[in-house]
mmCIF file of C-alpha atoms in Angstrom:
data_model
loop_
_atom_site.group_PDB
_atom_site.id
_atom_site.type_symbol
_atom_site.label_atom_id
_atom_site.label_comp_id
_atom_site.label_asym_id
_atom_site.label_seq_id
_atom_site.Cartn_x
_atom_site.Cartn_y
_atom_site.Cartn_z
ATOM 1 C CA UNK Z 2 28.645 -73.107 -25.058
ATOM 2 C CA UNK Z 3 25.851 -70.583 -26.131
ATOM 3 C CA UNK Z 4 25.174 -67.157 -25.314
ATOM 4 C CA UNK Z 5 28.346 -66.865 -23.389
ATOM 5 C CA UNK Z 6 28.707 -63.241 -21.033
ATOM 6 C CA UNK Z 7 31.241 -61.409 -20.300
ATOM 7 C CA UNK Z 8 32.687 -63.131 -17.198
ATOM 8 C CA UNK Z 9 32.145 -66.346 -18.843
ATOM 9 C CA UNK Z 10 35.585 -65.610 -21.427
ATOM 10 C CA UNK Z 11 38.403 -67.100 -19.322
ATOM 11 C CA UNK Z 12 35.837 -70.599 -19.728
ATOM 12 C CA UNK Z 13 35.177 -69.952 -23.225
ATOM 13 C CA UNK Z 14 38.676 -69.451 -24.731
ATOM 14 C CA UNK Z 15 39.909 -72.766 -22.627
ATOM 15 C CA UNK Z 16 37.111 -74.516 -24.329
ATOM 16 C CA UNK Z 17 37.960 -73.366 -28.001
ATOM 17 C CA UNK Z 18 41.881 -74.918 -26.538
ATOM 18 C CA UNK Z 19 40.152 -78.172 -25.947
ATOM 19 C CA UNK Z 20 38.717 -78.525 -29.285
ATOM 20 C CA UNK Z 21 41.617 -76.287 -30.992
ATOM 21 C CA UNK Z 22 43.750 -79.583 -29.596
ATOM 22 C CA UNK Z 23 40.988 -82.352 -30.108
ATOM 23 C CA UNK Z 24 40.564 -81.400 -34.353
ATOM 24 C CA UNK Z 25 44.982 -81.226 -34.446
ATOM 25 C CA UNK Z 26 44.730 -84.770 -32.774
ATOM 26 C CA UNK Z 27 42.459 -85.819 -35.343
ATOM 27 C CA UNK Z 28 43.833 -84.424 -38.283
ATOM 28 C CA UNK Z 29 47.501 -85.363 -37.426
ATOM 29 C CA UNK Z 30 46.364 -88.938 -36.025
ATOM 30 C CA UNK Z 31 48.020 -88.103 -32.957
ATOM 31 C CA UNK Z 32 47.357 -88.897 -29.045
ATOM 32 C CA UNK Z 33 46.787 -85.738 -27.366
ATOM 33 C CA UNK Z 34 44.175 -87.644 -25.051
ATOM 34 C CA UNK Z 35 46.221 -86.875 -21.352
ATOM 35 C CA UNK Z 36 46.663 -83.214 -22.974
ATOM 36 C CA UNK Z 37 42.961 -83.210 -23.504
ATOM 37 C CA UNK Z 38 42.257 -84.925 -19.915
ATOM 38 C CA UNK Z 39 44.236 -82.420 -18.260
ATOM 39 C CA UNK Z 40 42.420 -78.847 -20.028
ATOM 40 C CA UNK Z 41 39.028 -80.566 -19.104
ATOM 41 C CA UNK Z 42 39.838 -80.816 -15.445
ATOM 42 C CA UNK Z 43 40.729 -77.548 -15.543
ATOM 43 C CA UNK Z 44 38.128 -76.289 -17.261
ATOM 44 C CA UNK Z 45 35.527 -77.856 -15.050
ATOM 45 C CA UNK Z 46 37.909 -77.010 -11.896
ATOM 46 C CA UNK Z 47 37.508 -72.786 -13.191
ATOM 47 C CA UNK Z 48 33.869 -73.125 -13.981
ATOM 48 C CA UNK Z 49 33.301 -74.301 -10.452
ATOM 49 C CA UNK Z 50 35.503 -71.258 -8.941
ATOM 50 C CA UNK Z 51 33.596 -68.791 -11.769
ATOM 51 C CA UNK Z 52 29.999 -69.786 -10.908
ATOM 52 C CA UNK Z 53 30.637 -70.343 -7.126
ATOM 53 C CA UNK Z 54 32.299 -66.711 -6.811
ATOM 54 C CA UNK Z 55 30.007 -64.505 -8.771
ATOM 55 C CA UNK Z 56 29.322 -61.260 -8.005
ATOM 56 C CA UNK Z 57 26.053 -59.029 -7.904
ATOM 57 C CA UNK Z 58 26.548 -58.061 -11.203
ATOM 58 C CA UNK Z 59 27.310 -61.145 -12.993
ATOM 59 C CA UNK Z 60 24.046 -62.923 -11.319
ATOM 60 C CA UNK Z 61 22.749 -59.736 -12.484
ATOM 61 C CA UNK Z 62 23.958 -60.195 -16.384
ATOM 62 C CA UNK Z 63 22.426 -63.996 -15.941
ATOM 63 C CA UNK Z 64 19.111 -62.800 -15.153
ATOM 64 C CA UNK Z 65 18.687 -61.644 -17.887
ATOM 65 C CA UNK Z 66 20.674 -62.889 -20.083
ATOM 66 C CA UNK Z 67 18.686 -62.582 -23.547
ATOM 67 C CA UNK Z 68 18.602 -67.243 -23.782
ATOM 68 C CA UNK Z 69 16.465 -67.082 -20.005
ATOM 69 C CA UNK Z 70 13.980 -69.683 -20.026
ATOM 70 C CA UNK Z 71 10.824 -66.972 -19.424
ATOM 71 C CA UNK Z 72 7.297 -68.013 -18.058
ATOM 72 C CA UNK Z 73 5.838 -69.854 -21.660
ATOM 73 C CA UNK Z 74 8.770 -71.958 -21.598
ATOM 74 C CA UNK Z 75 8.006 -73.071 -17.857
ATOM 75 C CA UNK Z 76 4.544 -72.888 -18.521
ATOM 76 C CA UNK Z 77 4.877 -75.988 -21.060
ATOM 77 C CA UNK Z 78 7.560 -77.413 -19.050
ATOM 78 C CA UNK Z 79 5.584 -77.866 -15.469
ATOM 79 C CA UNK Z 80 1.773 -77.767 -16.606
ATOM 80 C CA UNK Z 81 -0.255 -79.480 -18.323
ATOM 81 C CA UNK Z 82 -3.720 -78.591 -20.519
ATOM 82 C CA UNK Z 83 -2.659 -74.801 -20.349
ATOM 83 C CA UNK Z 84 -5.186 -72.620 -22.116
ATOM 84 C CA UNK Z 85 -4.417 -69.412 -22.308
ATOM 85 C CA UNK Z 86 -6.531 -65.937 -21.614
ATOM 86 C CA UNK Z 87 -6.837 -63.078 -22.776
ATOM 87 C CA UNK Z 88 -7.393 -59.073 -22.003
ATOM 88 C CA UNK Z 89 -8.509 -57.446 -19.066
ATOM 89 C CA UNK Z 90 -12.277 -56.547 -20.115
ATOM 90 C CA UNK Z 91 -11.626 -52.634 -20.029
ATOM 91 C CA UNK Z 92 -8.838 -51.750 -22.377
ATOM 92 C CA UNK Z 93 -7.010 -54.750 -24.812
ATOM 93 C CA UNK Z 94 -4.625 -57.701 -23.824
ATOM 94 C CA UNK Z 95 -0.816 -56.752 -22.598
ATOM 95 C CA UNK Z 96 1.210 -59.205 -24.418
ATOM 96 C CA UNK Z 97 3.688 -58.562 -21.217
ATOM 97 C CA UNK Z 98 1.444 -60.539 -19.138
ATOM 98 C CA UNK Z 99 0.707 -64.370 -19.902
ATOM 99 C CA UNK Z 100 -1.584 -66.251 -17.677
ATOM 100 C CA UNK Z 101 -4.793 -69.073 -17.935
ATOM 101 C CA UNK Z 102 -6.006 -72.015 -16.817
ATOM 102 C CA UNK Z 103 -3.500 -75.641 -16.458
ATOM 103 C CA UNK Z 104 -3.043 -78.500 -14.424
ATOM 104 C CA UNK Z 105 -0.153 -79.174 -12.168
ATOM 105 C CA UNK Z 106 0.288 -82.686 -11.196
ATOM 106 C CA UNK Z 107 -3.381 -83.222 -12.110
ATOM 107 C CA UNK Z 108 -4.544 -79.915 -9.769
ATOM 108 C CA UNK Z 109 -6.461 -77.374 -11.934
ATOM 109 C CA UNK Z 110 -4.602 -74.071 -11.130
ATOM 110 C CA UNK Z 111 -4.339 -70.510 -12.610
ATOM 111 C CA UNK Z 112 -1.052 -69.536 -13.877
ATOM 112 C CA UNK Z 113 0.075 -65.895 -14.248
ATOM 113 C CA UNK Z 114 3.390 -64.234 -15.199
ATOM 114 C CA UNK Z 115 5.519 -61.517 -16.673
ATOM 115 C CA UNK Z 116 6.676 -62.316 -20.481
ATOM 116 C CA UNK Z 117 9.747 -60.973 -22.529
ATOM 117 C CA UNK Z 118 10.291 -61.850 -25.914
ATOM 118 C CA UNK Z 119 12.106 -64.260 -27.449
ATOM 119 C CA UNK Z 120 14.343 -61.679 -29.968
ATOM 120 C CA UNK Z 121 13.697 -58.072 -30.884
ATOM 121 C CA UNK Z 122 10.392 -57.927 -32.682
ATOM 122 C CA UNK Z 123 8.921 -60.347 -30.166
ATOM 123 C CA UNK Z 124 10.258 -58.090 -27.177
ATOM 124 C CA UNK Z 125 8.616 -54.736 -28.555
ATOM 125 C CA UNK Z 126 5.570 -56.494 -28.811
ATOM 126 C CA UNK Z 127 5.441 -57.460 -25.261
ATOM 127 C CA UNK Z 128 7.589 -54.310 -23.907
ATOM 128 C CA UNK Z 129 10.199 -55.941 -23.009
ATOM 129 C CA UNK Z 130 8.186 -57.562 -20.394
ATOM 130 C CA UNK Z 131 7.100 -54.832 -18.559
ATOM 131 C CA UNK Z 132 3.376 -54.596 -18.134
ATOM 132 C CA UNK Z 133 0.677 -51.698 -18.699
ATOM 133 C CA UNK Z 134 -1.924 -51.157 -16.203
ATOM 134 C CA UNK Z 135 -3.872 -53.486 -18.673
ATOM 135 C CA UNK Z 136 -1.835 -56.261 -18.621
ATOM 136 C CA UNK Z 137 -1.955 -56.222 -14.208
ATOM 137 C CA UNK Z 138 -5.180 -55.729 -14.736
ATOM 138 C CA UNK Z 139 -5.577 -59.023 -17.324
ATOM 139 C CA UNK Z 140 -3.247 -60.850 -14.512
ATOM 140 C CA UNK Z 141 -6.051 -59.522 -11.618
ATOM 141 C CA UNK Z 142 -9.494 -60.818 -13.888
ATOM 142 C CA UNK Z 143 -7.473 -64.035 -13.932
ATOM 143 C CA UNK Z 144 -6.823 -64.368 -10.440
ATOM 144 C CA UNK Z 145 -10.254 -63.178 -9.264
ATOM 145 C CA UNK Z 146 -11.750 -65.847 -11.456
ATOM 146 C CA UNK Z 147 -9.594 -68.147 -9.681
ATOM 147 C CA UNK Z 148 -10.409 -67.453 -6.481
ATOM 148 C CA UNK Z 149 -14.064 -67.639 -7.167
ATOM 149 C CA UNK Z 150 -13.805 -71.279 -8.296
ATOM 150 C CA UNK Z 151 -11.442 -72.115 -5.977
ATOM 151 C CA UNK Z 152 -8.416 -72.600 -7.971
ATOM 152 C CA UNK Z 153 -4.810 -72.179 -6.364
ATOM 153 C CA UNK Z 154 -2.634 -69.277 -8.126
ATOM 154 C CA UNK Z 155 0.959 -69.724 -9.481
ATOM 155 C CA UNK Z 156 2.527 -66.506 -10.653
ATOM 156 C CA UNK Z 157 6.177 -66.307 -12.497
ATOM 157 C CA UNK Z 158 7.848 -62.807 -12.062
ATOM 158 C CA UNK Z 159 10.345 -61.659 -14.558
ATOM 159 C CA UNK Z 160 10.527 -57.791 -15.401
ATOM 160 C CA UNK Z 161 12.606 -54.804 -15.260
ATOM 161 C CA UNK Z 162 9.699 -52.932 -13.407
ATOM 162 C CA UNK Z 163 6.070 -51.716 -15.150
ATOM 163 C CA UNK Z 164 5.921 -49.961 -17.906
ATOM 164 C CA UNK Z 165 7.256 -45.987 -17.688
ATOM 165 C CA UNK Z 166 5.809 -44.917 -20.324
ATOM 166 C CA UNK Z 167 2.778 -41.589 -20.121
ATOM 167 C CA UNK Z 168 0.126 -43.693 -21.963
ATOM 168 C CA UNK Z 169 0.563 -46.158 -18.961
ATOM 169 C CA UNK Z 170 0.161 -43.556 -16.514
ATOM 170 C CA UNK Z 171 -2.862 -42.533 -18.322
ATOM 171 C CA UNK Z 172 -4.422 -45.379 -17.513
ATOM 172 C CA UNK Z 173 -3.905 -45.194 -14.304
ATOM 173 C CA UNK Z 174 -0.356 -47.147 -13.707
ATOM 174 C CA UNK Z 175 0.129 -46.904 -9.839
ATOM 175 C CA UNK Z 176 -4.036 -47.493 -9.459
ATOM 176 C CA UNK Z 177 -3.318 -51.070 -11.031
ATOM 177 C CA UNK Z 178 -0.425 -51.636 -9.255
ATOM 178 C CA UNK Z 179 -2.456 -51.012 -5.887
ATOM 179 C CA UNK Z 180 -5.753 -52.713 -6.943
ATOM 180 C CA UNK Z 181 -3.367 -55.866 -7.224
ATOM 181 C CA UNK Z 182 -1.854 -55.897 -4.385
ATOM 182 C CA UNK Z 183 -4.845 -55.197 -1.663
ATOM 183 C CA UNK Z 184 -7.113 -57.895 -4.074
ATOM 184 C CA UNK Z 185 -4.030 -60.799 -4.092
ATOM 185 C CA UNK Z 186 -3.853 -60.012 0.355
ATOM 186 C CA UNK Z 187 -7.686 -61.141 0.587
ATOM 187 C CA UNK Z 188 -8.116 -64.030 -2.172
ATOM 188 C CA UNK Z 189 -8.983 -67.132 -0.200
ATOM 189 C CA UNK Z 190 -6.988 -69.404 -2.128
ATOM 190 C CA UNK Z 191 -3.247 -70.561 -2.116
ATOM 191 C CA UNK Z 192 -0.432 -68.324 -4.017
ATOM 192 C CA UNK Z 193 3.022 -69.229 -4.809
ATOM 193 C CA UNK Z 194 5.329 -66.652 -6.264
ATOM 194 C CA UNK Z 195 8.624 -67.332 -8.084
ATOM 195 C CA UNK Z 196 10.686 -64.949 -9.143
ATOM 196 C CA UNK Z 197 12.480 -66.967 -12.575
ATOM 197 C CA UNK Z 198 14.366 -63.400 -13.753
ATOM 198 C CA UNK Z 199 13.822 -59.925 -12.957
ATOM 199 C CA UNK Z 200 11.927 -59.107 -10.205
ATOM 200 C CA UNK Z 201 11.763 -55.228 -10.452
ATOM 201 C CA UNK Z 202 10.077 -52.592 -9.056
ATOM 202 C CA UNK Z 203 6.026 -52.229 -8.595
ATOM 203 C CA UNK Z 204 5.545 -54.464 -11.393
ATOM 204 C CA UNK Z 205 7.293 -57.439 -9.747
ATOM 205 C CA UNK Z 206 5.332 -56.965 -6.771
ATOM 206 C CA UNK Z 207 1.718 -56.562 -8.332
ATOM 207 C CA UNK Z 208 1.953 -60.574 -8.893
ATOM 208 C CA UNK Z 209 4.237 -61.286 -5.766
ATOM 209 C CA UNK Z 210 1.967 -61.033 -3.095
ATOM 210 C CA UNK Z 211 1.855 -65.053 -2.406
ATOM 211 C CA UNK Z 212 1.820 -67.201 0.374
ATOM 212 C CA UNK Z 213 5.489 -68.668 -0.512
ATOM 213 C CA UNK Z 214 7.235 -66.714 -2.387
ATOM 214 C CA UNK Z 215 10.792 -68.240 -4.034
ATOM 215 C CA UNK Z 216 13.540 -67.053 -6.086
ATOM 216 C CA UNK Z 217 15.874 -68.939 -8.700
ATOM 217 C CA UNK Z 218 19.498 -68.875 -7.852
ATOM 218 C CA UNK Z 219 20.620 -66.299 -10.177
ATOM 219 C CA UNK Z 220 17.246 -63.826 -10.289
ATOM 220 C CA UNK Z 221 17.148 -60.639 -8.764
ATOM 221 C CA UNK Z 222 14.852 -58.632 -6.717
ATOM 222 C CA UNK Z 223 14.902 -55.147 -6.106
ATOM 223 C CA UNK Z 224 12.747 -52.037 -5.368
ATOM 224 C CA UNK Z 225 14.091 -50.524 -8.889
ATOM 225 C CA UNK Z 226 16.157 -51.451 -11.350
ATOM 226 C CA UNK Z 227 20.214 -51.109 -10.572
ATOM 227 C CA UNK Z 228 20.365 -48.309 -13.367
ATOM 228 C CA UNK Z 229 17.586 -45.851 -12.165
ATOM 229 C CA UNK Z 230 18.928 -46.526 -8.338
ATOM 230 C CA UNK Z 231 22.575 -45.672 -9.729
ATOM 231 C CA UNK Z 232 20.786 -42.316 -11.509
ATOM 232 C CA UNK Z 233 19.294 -41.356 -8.207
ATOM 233 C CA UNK Z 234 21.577 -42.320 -5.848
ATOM 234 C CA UNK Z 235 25.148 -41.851 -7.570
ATOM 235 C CA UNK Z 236 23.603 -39.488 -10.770
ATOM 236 C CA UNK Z 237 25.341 -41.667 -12.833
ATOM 237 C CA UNK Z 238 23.345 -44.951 -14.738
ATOM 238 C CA UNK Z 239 27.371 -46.242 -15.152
ATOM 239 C CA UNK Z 240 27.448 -47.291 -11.735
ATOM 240 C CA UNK Z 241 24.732 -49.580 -11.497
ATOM 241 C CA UNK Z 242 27.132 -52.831 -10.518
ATOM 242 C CA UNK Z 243 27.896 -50.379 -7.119
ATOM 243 C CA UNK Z 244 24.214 -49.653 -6.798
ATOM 244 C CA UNK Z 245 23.021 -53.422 -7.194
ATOM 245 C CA UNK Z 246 25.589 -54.726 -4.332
ATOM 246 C CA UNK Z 247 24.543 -51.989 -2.102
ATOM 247 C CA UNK Z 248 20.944 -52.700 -2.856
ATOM 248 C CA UNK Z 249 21.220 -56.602 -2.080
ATOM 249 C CA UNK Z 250 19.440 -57.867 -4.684
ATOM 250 C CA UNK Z 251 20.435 -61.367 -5.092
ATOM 251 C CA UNK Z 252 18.458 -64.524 -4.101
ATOM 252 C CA UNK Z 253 20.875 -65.048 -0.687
ATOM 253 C CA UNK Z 254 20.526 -61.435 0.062
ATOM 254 C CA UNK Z 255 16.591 -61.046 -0.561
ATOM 255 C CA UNK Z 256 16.291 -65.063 1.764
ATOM 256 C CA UNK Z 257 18.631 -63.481 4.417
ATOM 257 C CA UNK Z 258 16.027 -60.513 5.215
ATOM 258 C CA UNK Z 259 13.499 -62.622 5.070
ATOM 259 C CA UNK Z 260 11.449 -61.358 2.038
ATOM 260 C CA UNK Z 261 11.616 -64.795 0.239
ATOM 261 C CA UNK Z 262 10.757 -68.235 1.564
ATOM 262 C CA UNK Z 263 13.438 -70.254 -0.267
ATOM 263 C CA UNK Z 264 15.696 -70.479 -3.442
ATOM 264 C CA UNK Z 265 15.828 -72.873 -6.449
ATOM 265 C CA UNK Z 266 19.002 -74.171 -7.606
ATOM 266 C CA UNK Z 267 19.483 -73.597 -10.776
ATOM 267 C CA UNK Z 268 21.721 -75.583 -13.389
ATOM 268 C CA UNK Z 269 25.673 -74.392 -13.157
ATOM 269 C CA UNK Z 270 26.529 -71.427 -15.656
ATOM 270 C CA UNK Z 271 22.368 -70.330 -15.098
ATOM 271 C CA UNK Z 272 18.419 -71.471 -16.180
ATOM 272 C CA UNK Z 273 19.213 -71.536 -20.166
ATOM 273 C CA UNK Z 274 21.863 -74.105 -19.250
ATOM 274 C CA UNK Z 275 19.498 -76.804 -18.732
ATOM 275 C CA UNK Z 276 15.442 -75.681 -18.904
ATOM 276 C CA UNK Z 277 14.216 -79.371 -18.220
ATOM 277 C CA UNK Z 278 16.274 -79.904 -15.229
ATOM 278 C CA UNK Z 279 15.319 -76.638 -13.772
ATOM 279 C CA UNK Z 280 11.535 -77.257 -14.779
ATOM 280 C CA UNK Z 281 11.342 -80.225 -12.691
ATOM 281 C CA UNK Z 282 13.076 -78.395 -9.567
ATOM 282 C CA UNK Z 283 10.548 -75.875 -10.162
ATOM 283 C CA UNK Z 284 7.675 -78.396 -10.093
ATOM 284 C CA UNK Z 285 8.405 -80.010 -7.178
ATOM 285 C CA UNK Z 286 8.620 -76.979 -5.244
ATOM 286 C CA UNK Z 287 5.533 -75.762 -6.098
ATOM 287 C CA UNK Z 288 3.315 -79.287 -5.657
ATOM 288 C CA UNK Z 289 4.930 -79.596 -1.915
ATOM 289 C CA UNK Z 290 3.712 -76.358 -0.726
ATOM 290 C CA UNK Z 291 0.840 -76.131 -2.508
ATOM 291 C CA UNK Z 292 0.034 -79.627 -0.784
ATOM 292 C CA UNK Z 293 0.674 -77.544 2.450
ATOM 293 C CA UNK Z 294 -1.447 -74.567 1.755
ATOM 294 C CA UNK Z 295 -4.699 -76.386 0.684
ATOM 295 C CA UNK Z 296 -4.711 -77.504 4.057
ATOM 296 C CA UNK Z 297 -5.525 -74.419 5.286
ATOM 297 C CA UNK Z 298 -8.949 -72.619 5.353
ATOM 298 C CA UNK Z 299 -9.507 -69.328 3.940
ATOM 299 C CA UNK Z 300 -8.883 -67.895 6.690
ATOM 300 C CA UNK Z 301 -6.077 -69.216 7.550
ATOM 301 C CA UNK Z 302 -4.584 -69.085 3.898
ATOM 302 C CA UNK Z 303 -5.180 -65.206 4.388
ATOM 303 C CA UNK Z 304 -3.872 -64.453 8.087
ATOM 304 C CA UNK Z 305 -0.668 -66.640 6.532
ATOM 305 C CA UNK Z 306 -0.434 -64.268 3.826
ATOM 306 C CA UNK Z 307 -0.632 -61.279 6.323
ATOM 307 C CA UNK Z 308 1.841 -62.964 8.944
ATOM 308 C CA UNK Z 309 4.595 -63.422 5.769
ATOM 309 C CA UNK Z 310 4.742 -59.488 4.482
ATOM 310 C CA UNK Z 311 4.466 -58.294 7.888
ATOM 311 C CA UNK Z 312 7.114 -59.822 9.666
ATOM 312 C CA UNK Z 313 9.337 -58.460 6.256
ATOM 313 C CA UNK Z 314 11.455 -56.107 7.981
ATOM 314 C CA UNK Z 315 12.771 -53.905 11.171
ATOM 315 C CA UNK Z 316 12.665 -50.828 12.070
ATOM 316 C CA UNK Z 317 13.473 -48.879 15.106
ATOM 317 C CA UNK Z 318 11.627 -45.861 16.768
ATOM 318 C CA UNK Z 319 13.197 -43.542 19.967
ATOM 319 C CA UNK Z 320 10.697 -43.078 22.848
ATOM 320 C CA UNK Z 321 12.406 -40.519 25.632
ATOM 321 C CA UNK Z 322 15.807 -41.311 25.040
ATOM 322 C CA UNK Z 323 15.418 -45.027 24.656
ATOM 323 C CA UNK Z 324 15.650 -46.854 21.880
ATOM 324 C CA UNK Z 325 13.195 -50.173 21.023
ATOM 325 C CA UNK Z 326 13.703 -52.588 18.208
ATOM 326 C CA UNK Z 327 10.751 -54.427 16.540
#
């Protein structure tokens, strides 16, 4: 096992038993096979009750664990004849944003998504995935180009929120973040959404406003990250693992109000398990409702797109003593 967290140990020390036992069989020439038998069964009988149970926190901890396959690895997984684009035409290219052209099952598409880095040097570079107003902005130019020829859009979301920096507020942060979601409600073409990690704050949504919209098993979806709800809400960052299961931000939670349209399995123990597996999940989801969208008109692709974000929600509103639901 690789990469193993924190409420993975009971499943890692059982495994170093099994091969503790497997290299004293060996080197004694001795039959510990039933022995052996017996600590696998258990093993795979725990792993089941570990990964069936989790809570908030530990899906949390998978998403993103530092091994997550992020939207590259997809990206060569699923599509084909990917060429990528850069920079947004007004300020430089956001290496926290990835996107170009590809073909999915032979469809020319446009492909758009959040990227961290692969180890530390690679994640400064791309700010830990969390995009400046130039990277949305890279992600819009790609999407407008699509819609102009036609093209379907795929976007992968995976960041802790957009960048919080002052030089992103200086050019104009919350602007980009708006600009992307009014322009993604009108393009005529279909948009699916998956959320493969992190899907946090404004930055999650300025690439999530899609026809479909999915979720892997273990990402998460919130309105801010678990730590800056904890500071607000408890004034204490410590208690984020309270603040994420009051904020119901796992993929059951997020289907159960309604925000998402369906989840993707993912392989036991989370994505880095098995990437290929997952890919192919992934891929097949996307070509059966993208064979249902482009059998809509623009129109229609649109008023769908409308119909999806506002059903999201209730609310509830007195009128002379009365009380209505809607």
């Amino acid at each position: 096992m690789a990469g193993e967290l924190p409420f993975e140990q009971p499943l890692l020390e059982l495994k170093a038993k099994i091969e503790e036992l497997r290299k004293f069989g060996s080197d004694k020439q001795m039959d510990f096979s039933d022995e052996i038998a017996r600590l696998e069964q258990r093993y795979e009988q725990l792993a089941a009750q570990l990964y069936s149970s989790m809570s908030t926190s530990e899906k949390m901890q998978l998403a993103r664990h530092p091994q997550r396959p992020t939207t590259l690895d997809y990206i060569q997984l699923i599509f084909t004849d990917f060429m990528e684009l850069h920079g947004d035409r007004l300020y430089g290219d956001d290496l926290a944003i990835v996107g170009g052209l590809a073909r999915l099952n032979g469809i020319p598409v446009t492909v758009v998504g959040h990227q961290k880095g692969k180890d530390t040097k690679d994640n400064i570079a791309r700010h830990f995935g969390m995009p400046h107003p130039d990277g949305l902005r890279k992600g819009l130019r790609l999407m407008k180009q699509a819609n102009k020829f036609k093209r379907p859009i795929i976007t992968f979301i995976d960041t802790p929120g957009a960048y919080p920096g002052s030089a992103a507020e200086e050019r104009g942060q919350s602007e980009a973040i708006a600009r992307n979601l009014m322009e993604m409600a009108s393009f005529g073409v279909p948009i699916i959404c998956v959320v493969i990690g992190e899907g946090g704050s404004g930055g999650a949504l300025a690439l999530g406003v899609g026809n479909r919209v999915f979720m892997l098993e273990n990402a998460i979806y919130s309105v801010s990250t678990p730590e800056a709800a904890s500071s607000i809400l408890y004034k204490d960052a410590s208690r984020s693992g309270e603040a994420a299961e009051a904020m119901k931000i796992t993929a059951d939670h997020i289907l159960n109000l309604g925000v998402i349209d369906g989840i993707i399995q993912e392989p036991r123990g989370g994505a880095h398990r098995d990437v290929q597996s997952l890919a192919l999940e992934i891929k097949q989801t996307l070509i059966k409702h993208l064979q249902e969208l482009t059998a809509l008109t623009e129109k229609e692709l649109i008023e769908d797109r409308y119909r999806k974000f506002r059903k999201i929600g209730r609310f509830t509103y007195i009128q002379e003593g009365n009380h209505n639901h809607a």
